[in-house]
Coordinates of C-alpha atoms in Angstrom, one line a residue:
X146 CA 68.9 -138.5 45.7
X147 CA 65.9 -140.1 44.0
X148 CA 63.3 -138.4 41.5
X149 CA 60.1 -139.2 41.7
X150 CA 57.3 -139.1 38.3
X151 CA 54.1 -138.4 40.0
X152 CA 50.5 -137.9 37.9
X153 CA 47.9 -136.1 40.3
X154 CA 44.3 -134.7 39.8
X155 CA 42.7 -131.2 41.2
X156 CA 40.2 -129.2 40.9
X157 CA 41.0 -126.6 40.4
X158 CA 37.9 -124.1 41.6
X159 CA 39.6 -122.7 44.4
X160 CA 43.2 -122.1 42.8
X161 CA 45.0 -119.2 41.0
X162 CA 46.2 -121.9 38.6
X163 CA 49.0 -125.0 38.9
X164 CA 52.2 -122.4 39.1
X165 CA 53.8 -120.4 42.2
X166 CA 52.4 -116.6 41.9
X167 CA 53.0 -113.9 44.3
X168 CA 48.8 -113.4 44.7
X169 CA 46.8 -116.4 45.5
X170 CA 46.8 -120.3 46.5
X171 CA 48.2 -122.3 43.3
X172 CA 48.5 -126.2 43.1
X173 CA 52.2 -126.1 43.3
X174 CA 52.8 -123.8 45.8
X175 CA 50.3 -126.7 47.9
X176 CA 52.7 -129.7 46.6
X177 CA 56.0 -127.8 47.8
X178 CA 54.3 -126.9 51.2
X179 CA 53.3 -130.3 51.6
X180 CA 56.6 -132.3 50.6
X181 CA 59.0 -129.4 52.7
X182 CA 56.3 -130.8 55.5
X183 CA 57.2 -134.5 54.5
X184 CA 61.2 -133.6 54.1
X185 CA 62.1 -130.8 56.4
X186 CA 63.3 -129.0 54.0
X187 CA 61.9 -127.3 51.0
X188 CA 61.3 -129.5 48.0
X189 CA 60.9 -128.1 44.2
X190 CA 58.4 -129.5 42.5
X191 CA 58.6 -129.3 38.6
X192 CA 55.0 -129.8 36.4
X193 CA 54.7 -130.6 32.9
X194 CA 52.9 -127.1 32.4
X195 CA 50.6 -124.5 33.6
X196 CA 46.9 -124.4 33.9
X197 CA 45.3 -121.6 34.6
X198 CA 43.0 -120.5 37.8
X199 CA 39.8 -122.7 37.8
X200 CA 41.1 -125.0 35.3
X201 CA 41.5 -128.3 36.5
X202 CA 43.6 -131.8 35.6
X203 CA 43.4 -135.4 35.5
X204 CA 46.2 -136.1 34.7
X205 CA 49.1 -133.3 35.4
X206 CA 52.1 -134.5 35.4
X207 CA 55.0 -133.7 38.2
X208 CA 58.6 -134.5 39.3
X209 CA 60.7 -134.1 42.5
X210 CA 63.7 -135.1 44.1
X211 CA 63.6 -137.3 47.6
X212 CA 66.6 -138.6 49.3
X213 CA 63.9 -140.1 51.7
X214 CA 64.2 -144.2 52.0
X215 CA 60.4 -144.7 50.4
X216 CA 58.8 -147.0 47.7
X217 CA 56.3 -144.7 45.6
X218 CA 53.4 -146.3 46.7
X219 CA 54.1 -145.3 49.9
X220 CA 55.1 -141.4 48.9
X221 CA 51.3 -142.1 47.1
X222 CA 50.0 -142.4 50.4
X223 CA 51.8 -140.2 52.2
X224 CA 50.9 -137.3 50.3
X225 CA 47.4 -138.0 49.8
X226 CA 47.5 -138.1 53.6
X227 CA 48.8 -134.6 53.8
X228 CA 46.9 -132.6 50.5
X229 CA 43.8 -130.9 50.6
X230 CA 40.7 -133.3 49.2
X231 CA 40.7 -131.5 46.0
X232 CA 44.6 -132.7 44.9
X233 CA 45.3 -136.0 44.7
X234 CA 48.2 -138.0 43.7
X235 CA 47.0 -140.7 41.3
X236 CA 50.6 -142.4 40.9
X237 CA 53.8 -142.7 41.6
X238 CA 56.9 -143.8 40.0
X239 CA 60.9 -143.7 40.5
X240 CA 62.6 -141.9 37.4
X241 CA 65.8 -141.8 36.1
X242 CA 67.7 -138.9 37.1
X243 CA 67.5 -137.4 34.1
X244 CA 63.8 -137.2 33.9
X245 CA 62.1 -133.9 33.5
X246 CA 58.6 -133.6 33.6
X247 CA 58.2 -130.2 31.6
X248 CA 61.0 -130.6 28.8
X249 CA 60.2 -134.7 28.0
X250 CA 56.5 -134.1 27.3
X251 CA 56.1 -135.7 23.7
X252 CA 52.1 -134.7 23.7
X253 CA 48.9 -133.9 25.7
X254 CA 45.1 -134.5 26.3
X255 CA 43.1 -131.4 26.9
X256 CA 39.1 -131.9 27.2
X257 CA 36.4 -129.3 28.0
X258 CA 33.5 -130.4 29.4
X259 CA 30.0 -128.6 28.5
X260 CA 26.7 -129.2 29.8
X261 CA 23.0 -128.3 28.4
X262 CA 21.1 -128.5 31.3
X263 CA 21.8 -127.0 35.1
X264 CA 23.4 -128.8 37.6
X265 CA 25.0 -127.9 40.8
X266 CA 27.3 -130.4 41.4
X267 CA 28.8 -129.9 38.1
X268 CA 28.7 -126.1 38.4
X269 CA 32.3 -125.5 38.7
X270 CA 33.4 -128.8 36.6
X271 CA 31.9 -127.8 33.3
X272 CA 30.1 -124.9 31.6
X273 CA 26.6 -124.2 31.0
X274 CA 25.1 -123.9 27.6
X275 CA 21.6 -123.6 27.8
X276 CA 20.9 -122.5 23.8
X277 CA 21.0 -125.2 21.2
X278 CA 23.7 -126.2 19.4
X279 CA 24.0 -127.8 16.1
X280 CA 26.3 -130.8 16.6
X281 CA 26.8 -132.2 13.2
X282 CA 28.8 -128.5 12.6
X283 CA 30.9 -128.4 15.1
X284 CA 32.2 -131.8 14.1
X285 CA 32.9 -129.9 11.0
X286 CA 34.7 -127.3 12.2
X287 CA 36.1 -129.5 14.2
X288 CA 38.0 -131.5 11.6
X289 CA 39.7 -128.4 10.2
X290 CA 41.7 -127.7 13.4
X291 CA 43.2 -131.7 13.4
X292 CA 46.7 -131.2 11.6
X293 CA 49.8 -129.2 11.6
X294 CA 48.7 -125.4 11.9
X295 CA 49.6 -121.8 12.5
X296 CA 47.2 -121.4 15.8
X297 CA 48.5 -117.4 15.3
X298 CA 44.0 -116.9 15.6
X299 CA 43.2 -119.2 18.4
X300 CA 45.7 -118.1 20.8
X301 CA 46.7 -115.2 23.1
X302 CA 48.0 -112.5 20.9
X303 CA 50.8 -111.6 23.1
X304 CA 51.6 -115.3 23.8
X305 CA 55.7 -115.4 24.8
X306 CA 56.3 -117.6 21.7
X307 CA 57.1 -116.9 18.1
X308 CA 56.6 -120.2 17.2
X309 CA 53.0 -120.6 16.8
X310 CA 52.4 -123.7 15.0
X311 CA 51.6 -126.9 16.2
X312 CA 50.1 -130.6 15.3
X313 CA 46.7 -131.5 16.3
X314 CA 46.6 -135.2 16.4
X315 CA 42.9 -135.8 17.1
X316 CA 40.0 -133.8 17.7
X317 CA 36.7 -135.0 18.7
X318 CA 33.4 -134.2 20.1
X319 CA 31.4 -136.8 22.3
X320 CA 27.8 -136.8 23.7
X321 CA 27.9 -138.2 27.0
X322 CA 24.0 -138.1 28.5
X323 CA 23.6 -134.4 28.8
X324 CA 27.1 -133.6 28.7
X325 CA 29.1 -132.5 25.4
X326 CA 33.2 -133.5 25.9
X327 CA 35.7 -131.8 23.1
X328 CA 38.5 -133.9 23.4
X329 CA 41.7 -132.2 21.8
X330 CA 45.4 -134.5 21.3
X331 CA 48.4 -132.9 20.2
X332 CA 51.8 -132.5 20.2
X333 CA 51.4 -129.3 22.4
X334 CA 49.1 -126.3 22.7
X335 CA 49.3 -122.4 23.0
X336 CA 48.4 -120.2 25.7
X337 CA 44.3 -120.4 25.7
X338 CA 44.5 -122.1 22.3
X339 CA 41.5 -124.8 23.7
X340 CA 39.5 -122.8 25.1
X341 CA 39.3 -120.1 22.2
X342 CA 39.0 -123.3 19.6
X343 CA 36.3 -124.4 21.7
X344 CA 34.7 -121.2 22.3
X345 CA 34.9 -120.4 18.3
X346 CA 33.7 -124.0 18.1
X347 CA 30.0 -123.3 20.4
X348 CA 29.7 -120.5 17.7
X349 CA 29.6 -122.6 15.2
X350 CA 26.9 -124.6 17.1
X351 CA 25.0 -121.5 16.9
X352 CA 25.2 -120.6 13.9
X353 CA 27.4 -117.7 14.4
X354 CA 30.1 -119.2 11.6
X355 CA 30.7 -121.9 9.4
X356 CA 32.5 -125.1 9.9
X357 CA 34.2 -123.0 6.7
X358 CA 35.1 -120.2 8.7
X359 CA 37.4 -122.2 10.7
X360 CA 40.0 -122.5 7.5
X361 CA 39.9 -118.9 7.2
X362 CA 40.3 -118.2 11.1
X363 CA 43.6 -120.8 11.1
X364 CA 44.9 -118.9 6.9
X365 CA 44.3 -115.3 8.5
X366 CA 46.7 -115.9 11.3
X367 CA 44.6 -113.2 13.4
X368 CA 42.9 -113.4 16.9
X369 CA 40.5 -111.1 16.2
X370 CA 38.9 -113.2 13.5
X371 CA 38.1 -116.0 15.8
X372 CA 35.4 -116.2 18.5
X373 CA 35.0 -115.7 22.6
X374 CA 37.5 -117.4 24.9
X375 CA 35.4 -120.1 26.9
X376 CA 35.2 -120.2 30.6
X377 CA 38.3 -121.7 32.7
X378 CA 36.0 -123.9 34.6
X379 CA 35.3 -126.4 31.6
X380 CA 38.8 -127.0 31.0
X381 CA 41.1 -130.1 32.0
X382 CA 44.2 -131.2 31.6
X383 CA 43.7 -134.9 30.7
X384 CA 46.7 -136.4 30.2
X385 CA 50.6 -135.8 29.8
X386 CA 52.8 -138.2 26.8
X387 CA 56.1 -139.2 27.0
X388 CA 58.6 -141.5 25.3
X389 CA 58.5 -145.4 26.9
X390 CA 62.0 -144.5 28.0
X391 CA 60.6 -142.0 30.3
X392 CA 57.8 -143.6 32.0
X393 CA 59.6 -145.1 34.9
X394 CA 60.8 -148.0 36.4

């Protein structure tokens, strides 16, 4: 047997998220369909996390386990072949055996795409935000959420974990054309941790709190002090991290 690494893209619009659920069509349960198609068998297919129905991914990250005589750019092709337009397998590498795509993950790039004017190609891709925002203070708010934090207020309250506090490596927000981009990179995020940051964050833009407030959101350890969870649609998966010993042969 052989494990492959493989980083694929989806949009996610038409999905009840990236993991196998007994009610609707989710990205893995396509993958697995589509390799026990390839294989004659069913395959497992293993993803470096969940992401949520209409949330999408650049770069989710996957592994499985072939014993079929093919070089990964050829498994590439194959499976493109096979999948829907809207998944698509961006690479392909051979791992060692011990590999796991979940449980090696050093770090991740979430962004959330917003837009300020209407557009209906983008319509499912990023969210519309037709009032004006103040810019300069989000970028202030947004430098209180870069560090190591209790994110107790900016996630879920009944999220699985006790362990609420992670590192937020870098947090920025860029103006592409009409387009804003809130680019978060850290060592790992809650459940709906980006999009309530972000949603807290478009408050701020409205004057609705304080780049301030954010301290007091992250000391008070309380979702109900922080603002609205944004839309799903708006939200990618960027990219997946691992160690240089895991990145393949």
């Amino acid at each position: 047997m052989r494990r492959f690494k493989c980083t694929i893209q989806y949009d996610g619009t038409d999905y009840s998220g990236y993991q196998v659920q007994p009610n609707g069509l989710t990205i893995q349960e396509v993958l697995e369909k589509t390799l026990e198609r390839m294989h004659k068998h069913p395959v497992k297919v293993i993803g470096s996390g969940r992401t949520d129905a209409r949330v999408h991914a650049q770069g989710q990250v996957i592994h499985f386990d072939t014993e079929l005589a093919i070089a990964p750019a050829s498994m590439v092709k194959a499976l493109n072949t096979l999948l829907p337009d809207d998944i698509r397998v961006r690479d392909c590498k051979e791992v060692a055996s011990d590999f796991e795509a979940r449980y090696d993950v050093v770090g991740k790039e979430y962004r959330y795409f917003v837009r300020r004017t209407e557009d209906a190609f983008r319509r499912h891709q990023s969210v519309l935000i037709p009032y004006s925002l103040d810019v300069a203070q989000i970028r202030l708010g947004l430098a209180h959420l870069v560090g190591t934090h209790d994110f107790s207020s900016f996630c879920v309250a009944k999220t699985e974990t006790d362990n609420r506090v992670r590192t937020i490596y870098e947090a920025e927000l860029i103006e592409q054309g009409e387009e804003l981009i809130f680019r978060f990179q850290g060592s790992g995020f809650l459940y709906n941790q980006i999009r309530i940051m972000v949603g807290t964050l478009l408050d701020v833009g409205r004057g609705r709190f304080t780049p301030e407030d954010i301290k007091r959101m992250l000391e008070a350890k309380d979702r109900n002090v922080a603002g609205v969870t944004a839309p799903p649609h708006g939200l990618y998966l960027w990219e997946v991290f691992y160690p240089e010993s895991k990145k393949g042969i």
